[in-house]
């Protein structure tokens, strides 16, 4: 099964600029992070299926074990370069 365009390294590197950091989505992303942080209270782990570049996994505050799964190796490669809490990342 094709995973285009997500397996393209250039696409993956530019993904956050297009979708996460875009002026049209910044507010929604901040609200998603707040929601995730609220849900993480009193939890011990978090699994993000389809984690892409791992933005949410790395930005949300909370003392939990973090796991990210994505079928794009290029997106996971970007996630591995992010600063933030330790995340176990899986390509599958």
mmCIF file of N, CA and C in Angstrom:
data_model
loop_
_atom_site.group_PDB
_atom_site.id
_atom_site.type_symbol
_atom_site.label_atom_id
_atom_site.label_comp_id
_atom_site.label_asym_id
_atom_site.label_seq_id
_atom_site.Cartn_x
_atom_site.Cartn_y
_atom_site.Cartn_z
ATOM 1 N N UNK A 1 0.839 -1.174 0.000
ATOM 2 C CA UNK A 1 0.000 0.000 0.000
ATOM 3 C C UNK A 1 0.888 1.242 0.000
ATOM 4 N N UNK A 2 0.583 2.187 -0.843
ATOM 5 C CA UNK A 2 1.358 3.417 -0.953
ATOM 6 C C UNK A 2 1.135 4.308 0.261
ATOM 7 N N UNK A 3 2.186 4.951 0.687
ATOM 8 C CA UNK A 3 2.119 5.863 1.821
ATOM 9 C C UNK A 3 2.539 7.265 1.383
ATOM 10 N N UNK A 4 2.292 7.570 0.114
ATOM 11 C CA UNK A 4 2.639 8.867 -0.448
ATOM 12 C C UNK A 4 1.667 9.901 0.096
ATOM 13 N N UNK A 5 2.056 11.081 0.428
ATOM 14 C CA UNK A 5 3.392 11.680 0.344
ATOM 15 C C UNK A 5 4.207 11.511 1.619
ATOM 16 N N UNK A 6 3.652 10.813 2.610
ATOM 17 C CA UNK A 6 4.254 10.788 3.933
ATOM 18 C C UNK A 6 5.622 10.125 4.004
ATOM 19 N N UNK A 7 5.954 9.260 3.077
ATOM 20 C CA UNK A 7 7.278 8.635 3.086
ATOM 21 C C UNK A 7 8.345 9.492 2.420
ATOM 22 N N UNK A 8 7.949 10.604 1.842
ATOM 23 C CA UNK A 8 8.905 11.523 1.229
ATOM 24 C C UNK A 8 9.582 12.337 2.338
ATOM 25 N N UNK A 9 10.921 12.237 2.445
ATOM 26 C CA UNK A 9 11.653 12.912 3.524
ATOM 27 C C UNK A 9 11.451 14.421 3.505
ATOM 28 N N UNK A 10 11.437 15.030 2.324
ATOM 29 C CA UNK A 10 11.229 16.480 2.239
ATOM 30 C C UNK A 10 9.841 16.863 2.751
ATOM 31 N N UNK A 11 8.853 16.076 2.406
ATOM 32 C CA UNK A 11 7.491 16.329 2.873
ATOM 33 C C UNK A 11 7.436 16.244 4.399
ATOM 34 N N UNK A 12 8.039 15.196 4.957
ATOM 35 C CA UNK A 12 8.027 14.994 6.407
ATOM 36 C C UNK A 12 8.718 16.136 7.138
ATOM 37 N N UNK A 13 9.849 16.591 6.616
ATOM 38 C CA UNK A 13 10.597 17.679 7.257
ATOM 39 C C UNK A 13 9.779 18.977 7.251
ATOM 40 N N UNK A 14 9.013 19.205 6.204
ATOM 41 C CA UNK A 14 8.245 20.445 6.066
ATOM 42 C C UNK A 14 6.822 20.335 6.631
ATOM 43 N N UNK A 15 6.443 19.149 7.084
ATOM 44 C CA UNK A 15 5.079 18.902 7.549
ATOM 45 C C UNK A 15 4.653 19.871 8.651
ATOM 46 N N UNK A 16 5.486 20.037 9.660
ATOM 47 C CA UNK A 16 5.114 20.906 10.779
ATOM 48 C C UNK A 16 4.901 22.345 10.345
ATOM 49 N N UNK A 17 5.743 22.837 9.439
ATOM 50 C CA UNK A 17 5.562 24.203 8.951
ATOM 51 C C UNK A 17 4.234 24.354 8.225
ATOM 52 N N UNK A 18 3.840 23.339 7.494
ATOM 53 C CA UNK A 18 2.588 23.398 6.729
ATOM 54 C C UNK A 18 1.355 23.277 7.607
ATOM 55 N N UNK A 19 1.400 22.362 8.582
ATOM 56 C CA UNK A 19 0.185 22.026 9.313
ATOM 57 C C UNK A 19 0.206 22.407 10.793
ATOM 58 N N UNK A 20 1.308 22.234 11.458
ATOM 59 C CA UNK A 20 1.367 22.503 12.892
ATOM 60 C C UNK A 20 1.594 23.986 13.166
ATOM 61 N N UNK A 21 2.490 24.604 12.435
ATOM 62 C CA UNK A 21 2.863 25.997 12.674
ATOM 63 C C UNK A 21 2.098 26.991 11.811
ATOM 64 N N UNK A 22 1.211 26.522 11.003
ATOM 65 C CA UNK A 22 0.435 27.385 10.110
ATOM 66 C C UNK A 22 -0.445 28.330 10.929
ATOM 67 N N UNK A 23 -0.556 29.560 10.486
ATOM 68 C CA UNK A 23 -1.408 30.544 11.170
ATOM 69 C C UNK A 23 -2.852 30.047 11.269
ATOM 70 N N UNK A 24 -3.302 29.288 10.288
ATOM 71 C CA UNK A 24 -4.690 28.836 10.284
ATOM 72 C C UNK A 24 -4.955 27.702 11.278
ATOM 73 N N UNK A 25 -3.915 27.038 11.772
ATOM 74 C CA UNK A 25 -4.123 25.910 12.691
ATOM 75 C C UNK A 25 -3.507 26.109 14.072
ATOM 76 N N UNK A 26 -2.735 27.165 14.289
ATOM 77 C CA UNK A 26 -2.047 27.358 15.575
ATOM 78 C C UNK A 26 -2.993 27.289 16.766
ATOM 79 N N UNK A 27 -4.129 27.959 16.679
ATOM 80 C CA UNK A 27 -5.080 27.966 17.787
ATOM 81 C C UNK A 27 -5.587 26.557 18.064
ATOM 82 N N UNK A 28 -5.982 25.839 17.024
ATOM 83 C CA UNK A 28 -6.505 24.485 17.182
ATOM 84 C C UNK A 28 -5.460 23.551 17.790
ATOM 85 N N UNK A 29 -4.218 23.684 17.360
ATOM 86 C CA UNK A 29 -3.139 22.841 17.897
ATOM 87 C C UNK A 29 -2.944 23.117 19.380
ATOM 88 N N UNK A 30 -2.950 24.386 19.775
ATOM 89 C CA UNK A 30 -2.813 24.743 21.203
ATOM 90 C C UNK A 30 -3.957 24.137 22.014
ATOM 91 N N UNK A 31 -5.158 24.180 21.472
ATOM 92 C CA UNK A 31 -6.308 23.610 22.167
ATOM 93 C C UNK A 31 -6.193 22.089 22.269
ATOM 94 N N UNK A 32 -5.693 21.445 21.223
ATOM 95 C CA UNK A 32 -5.471 19.994 21.274
ATOM 96 C C UNK A 32 -4.476 19.636 22.374
ATOM 97 N N UNK A 33 -3.398 20.407 22.463
ATOM 98 C CA UNK A 33 -2.383 20.149 23.493
ATOM 99 C C UNK A 33 -3.002 20.298 24.887
ATOM 100 N N UNK A 34 -3.793 21.339 25.108
ATOM 101 C CA UNK A 34 -4.462 21.538 26.406
ATOM 102 C C UNK A 34 -5.363 20.354 26.736
ATOM 103 N N UNK A 35 -6.096 19.883 25.748
ATOM 104 C CA UNK A 35 -7.000 18.745 25.943
ATOM 105 C C UNK A 35 -6.214 17.489 26.305
ATOM 106 N N UNK A 36 -5.135 17.250 25.587
ATOM 107 C CA UNK A 36 -4.295 16.082 25.868
ATOM 108 C C UNK A 36 -3.732 16.165 27.281
ATOM 109 N N UNK A 37 -3.221 17.330 27.666
ATOM 110 C CA UNK A 37 -2.654 17.500 29.012
ATOM 111 C C UNK A 37 -3.704 17.219 30.082
ATOM 112 N N UNK A 38 -4.927 17.646 29.840
ATOM 113 C CA UNK A 38 -6.014 17.378 30.780
ATOM 114 C C UNK A 38 -6.288 15.878 30.885
ATOM 115 N N UNK A 39 -6.274 15.202 29.747
ATOM 116 C CA UNK A 39 -6.528 13.759 29.739
ATOM 117 C C UNK A 39 -5.391 12.957 30.370
ATOM 118 N N UNK A 40 -4.174 13.497 30.357
ATOM 119 C CA UNK A 40 -3.018 12.779 30.897
ATOM 120 C C UNK A 40 -2.936 12.806 32.419
ATOM 121 N N UNK A 41 -3.696 13.688 33.060
ATOM 122 C CA UNK A 41 -3.669 13.760 34.526
ATOM 123 C C UNK A 41 -4.071 12.409 35.098
ATOM 124 N N UNK A 42 -3.279 11.931 36.055
ATOM 125 C CA UNK A 42 -3.526 10.657 36.736
ATOM 126 C C UNK A 42 -3.403 9.440 35.813
ATOM 127 N N UNK A 43 -2.686 9.589 34.706
ATOM 128 C CA UNK A 43 -2.435 8.467 33.794
ATOM 129 C C UNK A 43 -0.957 8.091 33.875
ATOM 130 N N UNK A 44 -0.634 6.886 33.436
ATOM 131 C CA UNK A 44 0.764 6.437 33.469
ATOM 132 C C UNK A 44 1.365 6.284 32.086
ATOM 133 N N UNK A 45 0.515 6.210 31.040
ATOM 134 C CA UNK A 45 1.056 6.045 29.694
ATOM 135 C C UNK A 45 0.122 6.677 28.670
ATOM 136 N N UNK A 46 0.701 6.890 27.489
ATOM 137 C CA UNK A 46 -0.038 7.505 26.380
ATOM 138 C C UNK A 46 0.475 6.882 25.084
ATOM 139 N N UNK A 47 -0.436 6.346 24.288
ATOM 140 C CA UNK A 47 -0.116 5.774 22.990
ATOM 141 C C UNK A 47 -0.788 6.606 21.918
ATOM 142 N N UNK A 48 -0.001 7.155 21.000
ATOM 143 C CA UNK A 48 -0.520 7.987 19.914
ATOM 144 C C UNK A 48 -0.364 7.221 18.610
ATOM 145 N N UNK A 49 -1.474 6.674 18.111
ATOM 146 C CA UNK A 49 -1.464 5.964 16.828
ATOM 147 C C UNK A 49 -1.591 6.996 15.722
ATOM 148 N N UNK A 50 -0.694 6.942 14.746
ATOM 149 C CA UNK A 50 -0.671 7.940 13.686
ATOM 150 C C UNK A 50 -0.029 9.226 14.178
ATOM 151 N N UNK A 51 1.066 9.089 14.909
ATOM 152 C CA UNK A 51 1.698 10.227 15.596
ATOM 153 C C UNK A 51 2.430 11.184 14.669
ATOM 154 N N UNK A 52 2.635 10.795 13.415
ATOM 155 C CA UNK A 52 3.317 11.688 12.472
ATOM 156 C C UNK A 52 4.689 12.111 12.964
ATOM 157 N N UNK A 53 4.901 13.414 13.058
ATOM 158 C CA UNK A 53 6.205 13.939 13.466
ATOM 159 C C UNK A 53 6.380 13.985 14.978
ATOM 160 N N UNK A 54 5.417 13.465 15.705
ATOM 161 C CA UNK A 54 5.530 13.393 17.161
ATOM 162 C C UNK A 54 5.334 14.715 17.880
ATOM 163 N N UNK A 55 4.811 15.713 17.193
ATOM 164 C CA UNK A 55 4.670 17.047 17.791
ATOM 165 C C UNK A 55 3.890 17.007 19.107
ATOM 166 N N UNK A 56 2.707 16.412 19.083
ATOM 167 C CA UNK A 56 1.874 16.384 20.281
ATOM 168 C C UNK A 56 2.536 15.579 21.400
ATOM 169 N N UNK A 57 3.157 14.461 21.045
ATOM 170 C CA UNK A 57 3.827 13.629 22.047
ATOM 171 C C UNK A 57 4.940 14.386 22.763
ATOM 172 N N UNK A 58 5.638 15.235 22.043
ATOM 173 C CA UNK A 58 6.764 15.957 22.628
ATOM 174 C C UNK A 58 6.352 17.260 23.312
ATOM 175 N N UNK A 59 5.273 17.875 22.878
ATOM 176 C CA UNK A 59 4.885 19.186 23.416
ATOM 177 C C UNK A 59 3.974 19.122 24.631
ATOM 178 N N UNK A 60 3.139 18.116 24.722
ATOM 179 C CA UNK A 60 2.202 18.037 25.847
ATOM 180 C C UNK A 60 2.953 17.750 27.143
ATOM 181 N N UNK A 61 2.578 18.474 28.189
ATOM 182 C CA UNK A 61 3.192 18.280 29.504
ATOM 183 C C UNK A 61 2.487 17.131 30.219
ATOM 184 N N UNK A 62 3.236 16.431 31.049
ATOM 185 C CA UNK A 62 2.684 15.330 31.823
ATOM 186 C C UNK A 62 3.739 14.265 32.014
ATOM 187 N N UNK A 63 3.726 13.683 33.185
ATOM 188 C CA UNK A 63 4.703 12.646 33.525
ATOM 189 C C UNK A 63 4.131 11.269 33.195
ATOM 190 N N UNK A 64 4.180 10.897 31.926
ATOM 191 C CA UNK A 64 3.666 9.605 31.474
ATOM 192 C C UNK A 64 4.667 8.975 30.513
ATOM 193 N N UNK A 65 4.605 7.655 30.391
ATOM 194 C CA UNK A 65 5.367 6.964 29.361
ATOM 195 C C UNK A 65 4.667 7.244 28.041
ATOM 196 N N UNK A 66 5.450 7.581 27.014
ATOM 197 C CA UNK A 66 4.873 7.977 25.730
ATOM 198 C C UNK A 66 5.295 7.010 24.631
ATOM 199 N N UNK A 67 4.319 6.643 23.819
ATOM 200 C CA UNK A 67 4.545 5.742 22.704
ATOM 201 C C UNK A 67 3.897 6.341 21.459
ATOM 202 N N UNK A 68 4.620 6.327 20.363
ATOM 203 C CA UNK A 68 4.080 6.826 19.111
ATOM 204 C C UNK A 68 4.235 5.800 18.010
ATOM 205 N N UNK A 69 3.209 5.660 17.206
ATOM 206 C CA UNK A 69 3.199 4.725 16.088
ATOM 207 C C UNK A 69 2.822 5.480 14.825
ATOM 208 N N UNK A 70 3.568 5.261 13.773
ATOM 209 C CA UNK A 70 3.203 5.812 12.467
ATOM 210 C C UNK A 70 3.718 4.857 11.409
ATOM 211 N N UNK A 71 3.045 4.804 10.278
ATOM 212 C CA UNK A 71 3.508 3.905 9.218
ATOM 213 C C UNK A 71 4.540 4.548 8.317
ATOM 214 N N UNK A 72 4.826 5.835 8.540
ATOM 215 C CA UNK A 72 5.818 6.548 7.739
ATOM 216 C C UNK A 72 7.155 6.636 8.478
ATOM 217 N N UNK A 73 8.152 5.965 7.949
ATOM 218 C CA UNK A 73 9.494 6.032 8.539
ATOM 219 C C UNK A 73 10.042 7.453 8.483
ATOM 220 N N UNK A 74 9.715 8.193 7.428
ATOM 221 C CA UNK A 74 10.196 9.574 7.294
ATOM 222 C C UNK A 74 9.621 10.454 8.398
ATOM 223 N N UNK A 75 8.343 10.292 8.720
ATOM 224 C CA UNK A 75 7.723 11.079 9.788
ATOM 225 C C UNK A 75 8.324 10.699 11.140
ATOM 226 N N UNK A 76 8.547 9.421 11.375
ATOM 227 C CA UNK A 76 9.161 8.969 12.630
ATOM 228 C C UNK A 76 10.587 9.498 12.740
ATOM 229 N N UNK A 77 11.311 9.562 11.640
ATOM 230 C CA UNK A 77 12.663 10.138 11.672
ATOM 231 C C UNK A 77 12.617 11.582 12.165
ATOM 232 N N UNK A 78 11.639 12.354 11.712
ATOM 233 C CA UNK A 78 11.479 13.728 12.191
ATOM 234 C C UNK A 78 11.153 13.723 13.681
ATOM 235 N N UNK A 79 10.257 12.843 14.097
ATOM 236 C CA UNK A 79 9.875 12.754 15.518
ATOM 237 C C UNK A 79 11.086 12.468 16.391
ATOM 238 N N UNK A 80 11.998 11.663 15.912
ATOM 239 C CA UNK A 80 13.193 11.322 16.704
ATOM 240 C C UNK A 80 14.117 12.523 16.926
ATOM 241 N N UNK A 81 14.005 13.547 16.098
ATOM 242 C CA UNK A 81 14.870 14.718 16.241
ATOM 243 C C UNK A 81 14.283 15.763 17.185
ATOM 244 N N UNK A 82 13.049 15.595 17.600
ATOM 245 C CA UNK A 82 12.368 16.578 18.448
ATOM 246 C C UNK A 82 12.922 16.611 19.866
ATOM 247 N N UNK A 83 12.937 17.804 20.418
ATOM 248 C CA UNK A 83 13.273 17.977 21.827
ATOM 249 C C UNK A 83 12.007 17.752 22.647
ATOM 250 N N UNK A 84 12.182 17.202 23.810
ATOM 251 C CA UNK A 84 11.044 16.992 24.696
ATOM 252 C C UNK A 84 11.185 15.674 25.419
ATOM 253 N N UNK A 85 10.121 15.238 26.057
ATOM 254 C CA UNK A 85 10.164 13.986 26.809
ATOM 255 C C UNK A 85 10.535 12.801 25.923
ATOM 256 N N UNK A 86 11.070 11.776 26.553
ATOM 257 C CA UNK A 86 11.421 10.546 25.852
ATOM 258 C C UNK A 86 10.162 9.874 25.322
ATOM 259 N N UNK A 87 10.216 9.446 24.065
ATOM 260 C CA UNK A 87 9.081 8.782 23.428
ATOM 261 C C UNK A 87 9.588 7.533 22.728
ATOM 262 N N UNK A 88 8.906 6.415 22.955
ATOM 263 C CA UNK A 88 9.219 5.197 22.208
ATOM 264 C C UNK A 88 8.462 5.283 20.891
ATOM 265 N N UNK A 89 9.197 5.288 19.785
ATOM 266 C CA UNK A 89 8.596 5.469 18.461
ATOM 267 C C UNK A 89 8.692 4.192 17.649
ATOM 268 N N UNK A 90 7.605 3.864 16.980
ATOM 269 C CA UNK A 90 7.504 2.612 16.241
ATOM 270 C C UNK A 90 7.002 2.911 14.823
ATOM 271 N N UNK A 91 7.641 2.289 13.841
ATOM 272 C CA UNK A 91 7.152 2.366 12.460
ATOM 273 C C UNK A 91 6.477 1.045 12.152
ATOM 274 N N UNK A 92 5.230 1.101 11.760
ATOM 275 C CA UNK A 92 4.500 -0.126 11.409
ATOM 276 C C UNK A 92 3.231 0.240 10.662
#
